[in-house]
Short mmCIF file of C-alpha atoms in Angstrom, two decimals:
data_model
loop_
_atom_site.label_atom_id
_atom_site.label_comp_id
_atom_site.label_asym_id
_atom_site.label_seq_id
_atom_site.Cartn_x
_atom_site.Cartn_y
_atom_site.Cartn_z
CA MET A 209 0.00 0.00 0.00
CA ALA A 210 2.90 2.33 0.75
CA ASP A 211 4.13 1.87 -2.82
CA PHE A 212 0.66 2.57 -4.21
CA LYS A 213 0.40 5.82 -2.26
CA LYS A 214 3.91 6.81 -3.33
CA ILE A 215 3.01 6.21 -6.97
CA GLU A 216 -0.25 8.11 -6.56
CA GLN A 217 1.59 11.07 -4.99
CA LEU A 218 4.22 10.92 -7.73
CA GLU A 219 1.57 10.89 -10.47
CA LYS A 220 -0.03 14.04 -9.09
CA GLN A 221 3.34 15.76 -8.73
CA LEU A 222 4.36 14.89 -12.29
CA TRP A 223 0.98 15.89 -13.69
CA SER A 224 1.15 19.25 -11.95
CA ALA A 225 4.51 19.89 -13.59
CA ALA A 226 3.35 18.67 -17.00
CA ASP A 227 0.12 20.64 -16.87
CA SER A 228 2.18 23.82 -16.72
CA LEU A 229 2.71 23.31 -20.46
CA ARG A 230 -1.00 23.68 -21.08
CA ALA A 231 -1.14 26.80 -18.95
CA ASN A 232 1.95 28.43 -20.45
CA THR A 233 1.97 27.41 -24.11
CA GLY A 234 -1.63 27.26 -25.28
CA LEU A 235 -0.97 23.83 -26.85
CA THR A 236 -3.62 21.11 -26.85
CA SER A 237 -3.11 17.91 -24.87
CA GLN A 238 -2.51 16.01 -28.10
CA GLU A 239 0.33 18.38 -28.96
CA TYR A 240 2.15 18.24 -25.63
CA SER A 241 1.33 14.75 -24.34
CA ARG A 242 3.82 12.80 -26.44
CA PRO A 243 6.77 15.13 -25.74
CA ILE A 244 6.13 14.83 -22.00
CA LEU A 245 5.87 11.06 -22.18
CA GLY A 246 9.05 11.02 -24.27
CA LEU A 247 10.97 12.75 -21.47
CA ILE A 248 9.70 10.20 -18.94
CA PHE A 249 10.74 7.44 -21.34
CA LEU A 250 14.24 8.91 -21.69
CA ARG A 251 14.56 9.07 -17.90
CA TYR A 252 13.46 5.43 -17.59
CA ALA A 253 15.81 4.27 -20.35
CA GLU A 254 18.76 5.67 -18.40
CA TYR A 255 17.49 4.07 -15.17
CA ARG A 256 17.36 0.61 -16.82
CA PHE A 257 20.70 1.22 -18.54
CA ASN A 258 22.38 2.01 -15.20
CA LEU A 259 20.88 -1.09 -13.54
CA ALA A 260 22.30 -3.24 -16.34
CA LYS A 261 25.75 -1.64 -16.01
CA GLU A 262 25.76 -2.25 -12.25
CA LYS A 263 24.75 -5.88 -12.75
CA LEU A 264 27.51 -6.44 -15.29
CA GLY A 265 30.04 -4.89 -12.95
CA GLY A 266 33.72 -5.24 -13.79
CA SER A 267 36.49 -2.70 -13.50
CA SER A 268 36.35 0.57 -15.35
CA ARG A 269 39.60 -0.44 -17.12
CA ARG A 270 38.03 -3.66 -18.39
CA ARG A 271 34.89 -1.83 -19.53
CA ALA A 272 37.02 0.76 -21.31
CA ALA A 273 38.90 -2.00 -23.16
CA ALA A 274 35.69 -3.60 -24.41
CA SER A 275 34.36 -2.49 -27.77
CA LYS A 276 31.19 -0.43 -27.97
CA ASP A 277 29.41 -3.24 -29.81
CA SER A 278 30.38 -5.73 -27.09
CA ILE A 279 29.12 -3.45 -24.32
CA LYS A 280 25.93 -2.74 -26.25
CA ALA A 281 25.23 -6.44 -26.75
CA ARG A 282 25.82 -7.20 -23.07
CA ILE A 283 23.59 -4.31 -21.95
CA GLN A 284 20.77 -5.41 -24.24
CA ALA A 285 21.20 -9.01 -23.06
CA GLU A 286 20.41 -7.72 -19.56
CA GLY A 287 17.04 -6.45 -20.79
CA ALA A 288 17.93 -2.77 -21.17
CA MET A 289 18.45 -0.37 -24.03
CA TYR A 290 21.90 0.89 -24.86
CA VAL A 291 21.96 4.62 -24.08
CA PRO A 292 24.83 6.59 -25.68
CA ASP A 293 26.26 9.60 -23.85
CA GLU A 294 24.39 12.09 -26.03
CA ALA A 295 21.07 10.45 -25.00
CA LEU A 296 21.67 10.37 -21.25
CA TYR A 297 18.97 12.22 -19.31
CA SER A 298 21.53 13.19 -16.66
CA ASN A 299 23.61 14.98 -19.31
CA LEU A 300 20.58 17.04 -20.33
CA LEU A 301 20.33 18.22 -16.74
CA GLU A 302 23.94 19.44 -16.90
CA LEU A 303 23.62 21.51 -20.07
CA PRO A 304 25.35 24.90 -19.75
CA GLU A 305 23.37 28.09 -19.31
CA GLY A 306 22.08 29.37 -22.62
CA ALA A 307 22.15 25.99 -24.38
CA ASN A 308 19.19 25.20 -26.61
CA ILE A 309 17.54 22.49 -24.49
CA GLY A 310 14.88 21.62 -27.06
CA LEU A 311 17.50 20.98 -29.75
CA ASN A 312 19.54 18.84 -27.36
CA VAL A 313 16.51 16.76 -26.35
CA ASN A 314 15.67 16.18 -30.03
CA GLU A 315 19.23 14.99 -30.64
CA ALA A 316 19.03 12.72 -27.57
CA MET A 317 15.90 11.07 -28.97
CA LYS A 318 17.56 10.54 -32.35
CA ALA A 319 20.68 9.09 -30.73
CA LEU A 320 18.65 6.64 -28.65
CA GLU A 321 16.66 5.47 -31.69
CA ALA A 322 19.87 5.03 -33.69
CA GLU A 323 21.22 2.56 -31.13
CA ASN A 324 17.96 0.65 -30.58
CA GLU A 325 16.15 -0.61 -33.65
CA SER A 326 13.02 -1.59 -31.71
CA ILE A 327 12.09 2.07 -31.10
CA LYS A 328 12.93 3.42 -34.53
CA ASP A 329 10.63 6.37 -35.35
CA ALA A 330 8.74 5.88 -32.05
CA LEU A 331 10.11 8.84 -30.06
CA PRO A 332 8.91 12.46 -30.28
CA LYS A 333 11.30 15.07 -31.66
CA THR A 334 9.35 18.31 -31.36
CA TYR A 335 11.03 19.85 -28.33
CA THR A 336 12.28 23.01 -30.05
CA ARG A 337 8.73 24.38 -29.87
CA PHE A 338 9.05 24.65 -26.06
CA ASP A 339 10.82 27.41 -24.13
CA ASN A 340 14.07 26.56 -22.35
CA ASP A 341 12.64 27.42 -18.92
CA ILE A 342 9.68 25.07 -19.34
CA LEU A 343 11.87 22.17 -20.48
CA LYS A 344 14.37 22.81 -17.69
CA GLY A 345 11.55 22.65 -15.14
CA LEU A 346 10.18 19.41 -16.57
CA LEU A 347 13.61 17.75 -16.67
CA LYS A 348 14.17 18.59 -13.00
CA ASN A 349 10.69 17.47 -11.94
CA PHE A 350 10.96 14.12 -13.68
CA THR A 351 14.13 13.26 -11.75
CA ALA A 352 11.74 12.57 -8.83
CA ILE A 353 10.40 9.41 -10.50
CA ASP A 354 11.30 6.32 -8.47
CA PHE A 355 11.11 3.52 -11.02
CA SER A 356 11.94 0.90 -8.39
CA LEU A 357 8.32 1.09 -7.16
CA GLY A 358 7.12 -1.57 -9.61
CA SER A 359 7.76 -3.39 -12.88
CA ASP A 360 5.32 -1.25 -14.87
CA VAL A 361 5.58 2.16 -13.22
CA PHE A 362 6.38 3.62 -16.64
CA GLY A 363 3.21 2.14 -18.14
CA ARG A 364 1.07 3.22 -15.23
CA ILE A 365 2.35 6.81 -15.27
CA TYR A 366 1.74 6.91 -19.01
CA GLU A 367 -1.85 5.69 -18.62
CA TYR A 368 -2.46 8.15 -15.78
CA PHE A 369 -1.25 10.95 -18.03
CA LEU A 370 -3.47 9.76 -20.86
CA ASN A 371 -6.47 9.95 -18.54
CA GLU A 372 -5.55 13.44 -17.40
CA PHE A 373 -4.89 14.61 -20.96
CA ALA A 374 -8.30 13.30 -22.00
CA LYS A 375 -10.01 15.00 -19.07
CA SER A 376 -8.37 18.30 -19.94
CA GLU A 377 -9.81 17.95 -23.44
CA GLY A 378 -13.28 17.17 -22.09
CA GLN A 379 -13.30 13.53 -23.23
CA GLY A 380 -14.46 12.02 -19.97
CA GLY A 381 -11.21 10.51 -18.84
CA GLY A 382 -10.15 8.39 -21.80
CA GLU A 383 -9.47 4.68 -21.66
CA PHE A 384 -8.57 3.32 -18.26
CA PHE A 385 -5.43 1.54 -17.17
CA THR A 386 -5.63 -2.14 -16.20
CA PRO A 387 -4.61 -2.31 -12.51
CA SER A 388 -1.27 -4.06 -12.12
CA THR A 389 -2.63 -6.53 -9.54
CA LEU A 390 -5.31 -7.74 -11.97
CA VAL A 391 -2.74 -8.02 -14.74
CA ARG A 392 -0.48 -10.04 -12.45
CA LEU A 393 -3.35 -12.29 -11.32
CA ILE A 394 -4.15 -13.09 -14.96
CA THR A 395 -0.45 -13.81 -15.52
CA GLU A 396 -0.19 -16.12 -12.50
CA ILE A 397 -3.22 -18.14 -13.64
CA ILE A 398 -2.33 -18.64 -17.31
CA GLU A 399 1.39 -19.15 -16.44
CA PRO A 400 3.07 -17.92 -19.67
CA PHE A 401 6.40 -19.72 -19.25
CA HIS A 402 7.09 -20.13 -22.95
CA GLY A 403 5.47 -19.36 -26.29
CA LYS A 404 3.59 -16.79 -28.34
CA ILE A 405 1.49 -14.20 -26.47
CA LEU A 406 -1.23 -12.09 -28.08
CA ASP A 407 -2.97 -9.02 -26.72
CA PRO A 408 -5.26 -7.56 -29.42
CA ALA A 409 -6.09 -4.54 -27.22
CA CYS A 410 -2.61 -4.08 -25.79
CA GLY A 411 -2.62 -0.44 -24.68
CA SER A 412 0.76 0.40 -23.20
CA GLY A 413 1.84 -3.26 -23.18
CA GLY A 414 1.39 -3.93 -19.45
CA MET A 415 0.29 -7.55 -20.03
CA PHE A 416 3.56 -8.24 -21.85
CA VAL A 417 5.65 -6.60 -19.13
CA SER A 418 3.90 -8.68 -16.47
CA SER A 419 4.48 -11.90 -18.44
CA ALA A 420 8.17 -11.08 -18.80
CA SER A 421 8.45 -10.44 -15.04
CA PHE A 422 6.78 -13.80 -14.37
CA VAL A 423 9.29 -15.61 -16.59
CA GLU A 424 12.31 -13.80 -15.12
CA GLU A 425 11.15 -14.53 -11.56
CA HIS A 426 11.19 -18.23 -12.46
CA ASN A 427 14.84 -17.95 -13.52
CA ARG A 428 14.32 -17.92 -17.26
CA SER A 429 15.05 -15.32 -19.91
CA ALA A 430 11.89 -13.58 -21.11
CA SER A 431 13.52 -12.53 -24.38
CA ASP A 432 14.36 -16.20 -25.08
CA GLU A 433 11.05 -17.68 -23.92
CA LEU A 434 8.39 -15.25 -25.15
CA SER A 435 7.28 -14.00 -28.55
CA ILE A 436 5.07 -10.94 -28.22
CA PHE A 437 2.28 -9.84 -30.56
CA GLY A 438 -0.02 -6.88 -29.95
CA GLN A 439 -2.50 -4.65 -31.72
CA GLU A 440 -3.86 -1.19 -30.99
CA LYS A 441 -6.06 1.12 -33.01
CA THR A 442 -4.06 4.36 -32.55
CA GLY A 443 -0.53 5.02 -33.70
CA ASP A 444 0.46 6.93 -30.56
CA THR A 445 -0.51 3.97 -28.35
CA VAL A 446 1.38 1.56 -30.62
CA ARG A 447 4.49 3.73 -30.25
CA LEU A 448 4.03 3.82 -26.48
CA SER A 449 3.73 0.04 -26.30
CA LYS A 450 6.93 -0.31 -28.32
CA MET A 451 8.64 2.12 -25.96
CA ASN A 452 7.40 0.19 -22.92
CA LEU A 453 8.68 -3.11 -24.32
CA ALA A 454 12.00 -1.58 -25.24
CA VAL A 455 12.77 -0.21 -21.79
CA HIS A 456 12.09 -3.69 -20.39
CA GLY A 457 14.46 -5.29 -22.87
CA LEU A 458 11.67 -6.98 -24.84
CA GLN A 459 11.06 -7.31 -28.55
CA GLY A 460 7.54 -7.46 -29.93
CA ASP A 461 5.48 -7.17 -33.08
CA ILE A 462 2.99 -4.40 -32.26
CA ARG A 463 0.67 -3.42 -35.09
CA GLU A 464 -1.65 -0.48 -35.61
CA GLY A 465 -5.17 -1.52 -36.54
CA ASN A 466 -8.76 -1.96 -35.42
CA SER A 467 -8.95 -5.50 -34.01
CA TYR A 468 -12.58 -5.93 -35.05
CA TYR A 469 -11.90 -5.47 -38.74
CA GLU A 470 -8.16 -6.07 -39.14
CA ASP A 471 -6.44 -9.39 -38.44
CA PRO A 472 -2.75 -8.86 -39.28
CA PHE A 473 -1.59 -11.98 -37.42
CA HIS A 474 -4.23 -14.31 -38.91
CA LEU A 475 -4.87 -15.23 -35.31
CA ALA A 476 -7.30 -18.12 -35.91
CA GLN A 477 -5.35 -19.75 -38.74
CA GLY A 478 -3.15 -22.17 -36.83
CA ASP A 479 -2.67 -25.93 -37.16
CA GLY A 480 -5.56 -28.36 -37.01
CA GLY A 481 -8.31 -25.77 -37.05
CA HIS A 482 -6.94 -24.04 -33.94
CA GLY A 483 -5.43 -20.59 -33.49
CA GLN A 484 -1.84 -19.38 -33.61
CA PHE A 485 -1.14 -18.48 -29.99
CA ASP A 486 -0.11 -20.19 -26.76
CA PHE A 487 -1.51 -17.38 -24.65
CA VAL A 488 -4.00 -14.54 -25.01
CA MET A 489 -4.24 -11.76 -22.42
CA ALA A 490 -6.43 -8.70 -22.73
CA ASN A 491 -8.52 -5.98 -21.14
CA PRO A 492 -10.76 -5.04 -24.08
CA PRO A 493 -13.16 -2.08 -24.04
CA PHE A 494 -16.46 -3.19 -22.51
CA ASN A 495 -19.93 -2.96 -24.06
CA VAL A 496 -18.82 -1.29 -27.30
CA ASN A 497 -21.69 -0.52 -29.66
CA GLU A 498 -22.06 0.43 -33.32
CA ILE A 499 -19.60 -2.25 -34.49
CA GLN A 500 -20.11 -2.92 -38.19
CA LYS A 501 -21.00 -6.58 -37.71
CA GLU A 502 -21.82 -7.10 -41.38
CA ARG A 503 -18.08 -6.78 -42.05
CA LEU A 504 -17.37 -9.66 -39.65
CA GLU A 505 -20.15 -12.14 -40.41
CA GLY A 506 -18.14 -13.97 -43.07
CA ASP A 507 -15.14 -14.55 -40.78
CA LYS A 508 -16.12 -17.97 -39.42
CA GLN A 509 -12.60 -18.71 -38.18
CA ARG A 510 -12.44 -15.81 -35.74
CA PHE A 511 -16.17 -15.82 -34.96
CA PRO A 512 -17.32 -19.44 -35.28
CA HIS A 513 -20.54 -18.88 -33.33
CA GLY A 514 -21.63 -15.86 -35.35
CA MET A 515 -22.45 -12.30 -34.44
CA PRO A 516 -24.49 -11.37 -31.35
CA ARG A 517 -27.75 -9.80 -32.51
CA ASN A 518 -27.70 -7.06 -29.89
CA ASP A 519 -25.52 -3.95 -30.28
CA ASN A 520 -22.68 -5.01 -27.99
CA GLY A 521 -19.10 -6.10 -28.73
CA ASN A 522 -18.36 -8.24 -25.66
CA TYR A 523 -18.97 -11.59 -27.33
CA ILE A 524 -17.08 -10.51 -30.42
CA TRP A 525 -14.00 -10.08 -28.22
CA ILE A 526 -14.65 -13.30 -26.29
CA GLN A 527 -14.85 -15.38 -29.49
CA MET A 528 -11.75 -13.66 -30.84
CA PHE A 529 -9.74 -14.61 -27.75
CA TYR A 530 -10.78 -18.26 -27.87
CA SER A 531 -10.25 -18.61 -31.63
CA ALA A 532 -6.69 -17.26 -31.31
CA LEU A 533 -5.59 -20.14 -29.03
CA ASN A 534 -3.70 -23.14 -30.34
CA LYS A 535 -4.65 -26.67 -29.30
CA SER A 536 -3.04 -26.28 -25.85
CA GLY A 537 -3.52 -22.53 -25.40
CA ARG A 538 -4.71 -20.56 -22.39
CA ALA A 539 -6.41 -17.16 -22.27
CA GLY A 540 -7.12 -14.73 -19.45
CA PHE A 541 -9.01 -11.47 -19.87
CA VAL A 542 -11.05 -8.82 -18.09
CA MET A 543 -14.74 -8.59 -18.97
CA ALA A 544 -17.84 -6.66 -17.89
CA ASN A 545 -19.93 -8.52 -15.29
CA SER A 546 -22.96 -8.34 -17.56
CA ALA A 547 -21.33 -10.72 -20.05
CA SER A 548 -21.51 -13.59 -17.55
CA ASP A 549 -25.33 -13.53 -17.57
CA ALA A 550 -26.11 -11.84 -20.89
CA ARG A 551 -29.24 -13.20 -22.54
CA GLN A 552 -30.63 -13.87 -26.01
CA SER A 553 -27.99 -14.29 -28.76
CA GLU A 554 -25.11 -13.78 -26.30
CA LEU A 555 -26.48 -16.62 -24.15
CA GLU A 556 -26.55 -18.82 -27.26
CA ILE A 557 -22.88 -18.07 -27.95
CA ARG A 558 -21.96 -18.63 -24.31
CA GLN A 559 -23.84 -21.95 -24.24
CA LYS A 560 -21.87 -23.22 -27.24
CA MET A 561 -18.56 -22.24 -25.65
CA ILE A 562 -19.47 -23.92 -22.37
CA GLU A 563 -20.52 -27.09 -24.17
CA GLN A 564 -17.22 -27.00 -26.09
CA ASP A 565 -15.49 -27.04 -22.68
CA ALA A 566 -13.80 -23.74 -23.50
CA VAL A 567 -14.24 -22.12 -20.07
CA ASP A 568 -11.81 -23.09 -17.31
CA VAL A 569 -12.04 -20.50 -14.50
CA MET A 570 -14.28 -17.52 -13.67
CA ILE A 571 -13.29 -15.02 -10.98
CA ALA A 572 -15.58 -12.26 -9.69
CA VAL A 573 -13.60 -9.15 -8.74
CA SER A 574 -14.67 -6.40 -6.35
CA SER A 575 -15.62 -2.90 -7.47
CA ASN A 576 -13.15 0.02 -7.35
CA PHE A 577 -10.14 -1.81 -8.77
CA PHE A 578 -9.99 0.52 -11.76
CA TYR A 579 -8.88 4.10 -11.26
CA THR A 580 -11.58 5.79 -13.31
CA VAL A 581 -14.63 3.49 -13.07
CA THR A 582 -16.19 1.92 -9.97
CA LEU A 583 -18.05 -1.09 -11.36
CA PRO A 584 -16.88 -4.62 -10.51
CA CYS A 585 -15.62 -6.91 -13.26
CA THR A 586 -15.05 -10.59 -13.96
CA LEU A 587 -11.89 -12.37 -15.03
CA TRP A 588 -12.45 -15.12 -17.62
CA PHE A 589 -10.00 -17.96 -18.31
CA PHE A 590 -9.94 -20.45 -21.17
CA ASP A 591 -7.81 -23.60 -21.34
CA LYS A 592 -7.82 -25.79 -24.45
CA MET A 593 -5.90 -28.56 -22.70
CA LYS A 594 -7.58 -29.08 -19.35
CA ASN A 595 -6.37 -32.09 -17.40
CA HIS A 596 -8.63 -35.13 -17.59
CA GLU A 597 -10.16 -34.61 -14.13
CA ASN A 598 -11.36 -31.10 -15.02
CA LYS A 599 -12.94 -31.78 -18.38
CA GLY A 600 -16.58 -30.74 -18.39
CA LYS A 601 -16.05 -28.55 -15.31
CA VAL A 602 -15.53 -24.88 -14.46
CA LEU A 603 -13.94 -23.41 -11.33
CA PHE A 604 -15.87 -20.43 -9.94
CA ILE A 605 -14.16 -18.08 -7.46
CA ASP A 606 -16.06 -15.25 -5.78
CA ALA A 607 -13.25 -12.87 -4.80
CA ARG A 608 -15.44 -9.80 -4.33
CA HIS A 609 -14.73 -9.85 -0.61
CA ILE A 610 -10.96 -10.18 -1.11
CA PHE A 611 -9.25 -6.81 -1.48
CA ARG A 612 -7.25 -4.16 0.31
CA GLN A 613 -8.78 -0.69 0.67
CA VAL A 614 -5.97 1.56 -0.55
CA THR A 615 -7.85 4.84 -0.62
CA ARG A 616 -11.52 5.65 -0.27
CA ALA A 617 -11.97 5.16 -4.01
CA VAL A 618 -9.36 2.51 -4.90
CA ARG A 619 -8.79 -1.14 -4.00
CA ASP A 620 -6.09 -3.64 -4.89
CA TYR A 621 -4.66 -6.97 -3.71
CA THR A 622 -1.87 -7.54 -1.24
CA SER A 623 0.72 -10.02 -2.51
CA GLU A 624 -0.73 -12.56 -0.06
CA GLN A 625 -4.27 -12.13 -1.43
CA LEU A 626 -3.11 -12.40 -5.03
CA ASP A 627 -0.99 -15.47 -4.22
CA PHE A 628 -3.99 -17.06 -2.47
CA ILE A 629 -6.39 -16.64 -5.41
CA ALA A 630 -3.85 -17.86 -7.98
CA ASN A 631 -3.02 -20.93 -5.93
CA ILE A 632 -6.67 -21.94 -5.56
CA VAL A 633 -6.56 -22.37 -9.34
CA ARG A 634 -3.33 -24.38 -9.15
CA LEU A 635 -4.87 -26.72 -6.55
CA TYR A 636 -7.93 -27.15 -8.78
CA ARG A 637 -5.62 -28.12 -11.66
CA GLY A 638 -3.79 -30.63 -9.48
CA GLU A 639 -0.61 -28.54 -9.54
CA GLN A 640 1.72 -27.70 -6.67
CA PRO A 641 1.28 -24.22 -5.18
CA ASP A 642 3.74 -21.62 -6.46
CA HIS A 643 4.54 -18.85 -3.97
CA THR A 644 7.23 -17.14 -6.07
CA TYR A 645 5.25 -13.91 -6.35
CA LEU A 646 4.58 -13.78 -2.60
CA GLU A 647 8.26 -14.40 -1.85
CA ASN A 648 9.44 -11.74 -4.28
CA TYR A 649 6.96 -9.06 -3.21
CA PRO A 650 6.74 -8.82 0.58
CA ASP A 651 3.88 -6.53 1.53
CA GLU A 652 3.16 -4.71 4.78
CA GLY A 653 -0.52 -5.47 4.17
CA ASN A 654 -0.01 -9.23 4.44
CA THR A 655 -1.73 -10.48 7.61
CA SER A 656 -1.70 -14.29 7.15
CA GLU A 657 -5.50 -14.18 6.80
CA TRP A 658 -5.17 -15.38 3.22
CA LYS A 659 -2.46 -17.98 3.65
CA LEU A 660 -3.28 -20.96 1.46
CA ASP A 661 -2.82 -23.65 4.12
CA LYS A 662 -5.23 -21.85 6.43
CA HIS A 663 -8.09 -22.47 3.99
CA PHE A 664 -6.79 -25.66 2.34
CA PRO A 665 -4.98 -27.39 5.24
CA ASP A 666 -4.40 -30.69 3.45
CA GLY A 667 -2.97 -29.00 0.37
CA LYS A 668 -5.75 -30.21 -1.91
CA TYR A 669 -8.58 -28.36 -3.60
CA GLN A 670 -12.01 -28.40 -1.96
CA ASP A 671 -15.18 -26.36 -2.50
CA ILE A 672 -15.56 -23.64 0.14
CA ALA A 673 -18.94 -21.94 0.53
CA GLY A 674 -18.67 -18.24 -0.16
CA LEU A 675 -15.29 -18.63 -1.89
CA CYS A 676 -14.98 -21.33 -4.57
CA LYS A 677 -16.94 -24.07 -6.26
CA VAL A 678 -16.25 -26.49 -9.12
CA ALA A 679 -19.41 -26.89 -11.22
CA THR A 680 -20.14 -29.39 -13.96
CA VAL A 681 -21.60 -28.43 -17.32
CA ALA A 682 -24.84 -30.08 -16.17
CA GLU A 683 -24.98 -27.78 -13.13
CA ILE A 684 -24.22 -24.77 -15.31
CA LYS A 685 -27.05 -25.78 -17.64
CA GLU A 686 -29.42 -25.82 -14.65
CA GLN A 687 -28.42 -22.20 -14.00
CA GLY A 688 -29.32 -21.16 -17.55
CA TYR A 689 -25.67 -21.27 -18.65
CA SER A 690 -24.80 -18.41 -16.33
CA LEU A 691 -21.08 -17.90 -15.64
CA ASN A 692 -21.65 -15.62 -12.66
CA PRO A 693 -19.57 -17.06 -9.75
CA GLY A 694 -22.10 -15.80 -7.18
CA ARG A 695 -24.70 -18.25 -8.50
CA TYR A 696 -22.53 -21.25 -7.64
CA VAL A 697 -20.35 -20.27 -4.70
CA GLY A 698 -23.14 -19.17 -2.33
CA VAL A 699 -22.52 -17.73 1.12
CA ALA A 700 -20.33 -19.22 3.84
CA GLN A 701 -22.23 -21.06 6.59
CA GLY A 702 -23.20 -18.77 9.46
CA GLU A 703 -22.11 -15.71 7.53
CA GLU A 704 -24.52 -12.81 7.25
CA GLU A 705 -24.68 -10.55 4.27
CA HIS A 706 -23.01 -7.23 5.06
CA ASP A 707 -23.79 -3.84 3.65
CA GLU A 708 -20.64 -4.11 1.57
CA ASP A 709 -21.80 -7.38 -0.02
CA PHE A 710 -25.24 -5.90 -0.67
CA ALA A 711 -23.68 -2.85 -2.34
CA LEU A 712 -21.61 -5.09 -4.63
CA LYS A 713 -24.68 -7.11 -5.59
CA LEU A 714 -26.68 -3.94 -6.18
CA GLU A 715 -23.95 -2.57 -8.47
CA SER A 716 -23.92 -5.82 -10.41
CA LEU A 717 -27.71 -5.89 -10.69
CA GLN A 718 -27.73 -2.27 -11.83
CA GLU A 719 -25.24 -3.11 -14.58
CA GLU A 720 -27.36 -6.10 -15.60
CA LEU A 721 -30.52 -3.95 -15.63
CA GLU A 722 -28.84 -1.36 -17.85
CA GLN A 723 -27.82 -4.10 -20.25
CA LEU A 724 -31.32 -5.60 -20.30
CA ASN A 725 -32.84 -2.17 -20.92
CA LYS A 726 -30.47 -1.68 -23.81
CA GLU A 727 -31.38 -5.09 -25.26
CA SER A 728 -35.07 -4.20 -24.88
CA ARG A 729 -34.58 -0.96 -26.81
CA ASP A 730 -32.70 -2.84 -29.53
CA LEU A 731 -35.52 -5.37 -29.76
CA GLU A 732 -38.15 -2.64 -29.94
CA ARG A 733 -36.23 -0.99 -32.78
CA ASP A 734 -35.94 -4.29 -34.66
CA ILE A 735 -39.67 -4.96 -34.28
CA ALA A 736 -40.53 -1.47 -35.48
CA ASN A 737 -38.26 -1.87 -38.52
CA ASN A 738 -39.77 -5.26 -39.35
CA VAL A 739 -43.32 -3.91 -39.06
CA SER A 740 -42.41 -0.99 -41.33
CA ASN A 741 -40.95 -3.39 -43.89
CA VAL A 742 -44.12 -5.53 -43.81
CA LEU A 743 -46.35 -2.49 -44.23
CA ARG A 744 -44.33 -1.32 -47.23
CA LEU A 745 -44.89 -4.70 -48.89
CA MET A 746 -48.68 -4.62 -48.35
#
């Protein structure tokens, strides 16, 4: 929690400094956002570069004797970018009085790109439009960033800035950042040790960074084990994702394109009628409407169960994720609660996927995990190679009561809570618990309340009322093919429903009501159109 509050304080401090550009230049957020993010990137590149140099060690004489190419290769092998002297952030801080700071920053960006192919043409070079005093102030303010606070601090600061830029332009806050604890929980459950990873709504690339951290923490090289593929609809976000990968020493194929209509990786065209990917991770936009479904209806590989008739994109994304998996692939993604119980054509699609044994795990998450929206969400998991004992079954976990209250408006998981939820899944799969994350991330919020052996003393999975339940397809059919964990898990014996639980249920019901109202309006419109067509023919 201390780290979260430090990051939150840092974000506000950095934003206050950055917002001075808007006040003093008259530029729009679109014009000054990328240059600001570029400075933060340059600062982070030097931070990673210095960590790699320290790890390599050796005497200064020995380093001096080594060729530049040798040093560069060793630095990049440590997962960092090679930063030449002319691109060092610290050197920009030491520029003499009267130097043209904007010109020097532009040259620093060019020098960094020249040494690192993965970020070619990704960095901004428009700093000469800013006054020296403004740039000097920003450079000094950004030295306060403590990148040791987490593996994706760069990505989180970027997303925070995007939200603030959008607000300043009156766009309602922009797209929200996937909380790092949810990203890590998805990572722990799909266990991406080796293979091809796809995120078709990749944002700043946080899912990839988390996967790389997971691999490294298990004593493997992420650059050797993982092949990264991502897609985003805006060029600026594609460039940011490339920057984020680069500063973590990762290579990836990140494409610009609308994932509904453009399929650059031919994601469903793998061997044996399966998809191309070992893993899919995503936090797609929820409840998107006005998708041009007529453009997608002929794509039976990506959307084998057809288009939902209502005006909602959730089940377009869900089919896309499943179709992208190869014969042994796993997927984990964030989804609106309403998708778990959606009716009509979405229920038909969900029924087919359940009967195909596509669904492996469903986890209900509390409200207030996202920074800009309060609604709860659900984590979905697919597994195309379930073990024999779990075929025809789904594990439901109701984790709405598991969280840490960070601020009045924000919740997250302690490392103990996250470790607990992930290891319930491992016990269900018949695997040994893995406490690597808990061991690597000690947390002052850990209280032993969520220690695994406290709830599963014999080290084997068991249903626990109010927490987890394994349901068969027959039981799911009895519940109308609902995938809402609350329908199966129930309430712990002797436990009363608290105001907090009631509030969560009310929020979920409100979301479901809004979705049903929307479906009703769609149906009314369809009926009216059909009646009009009939009358025209009479």
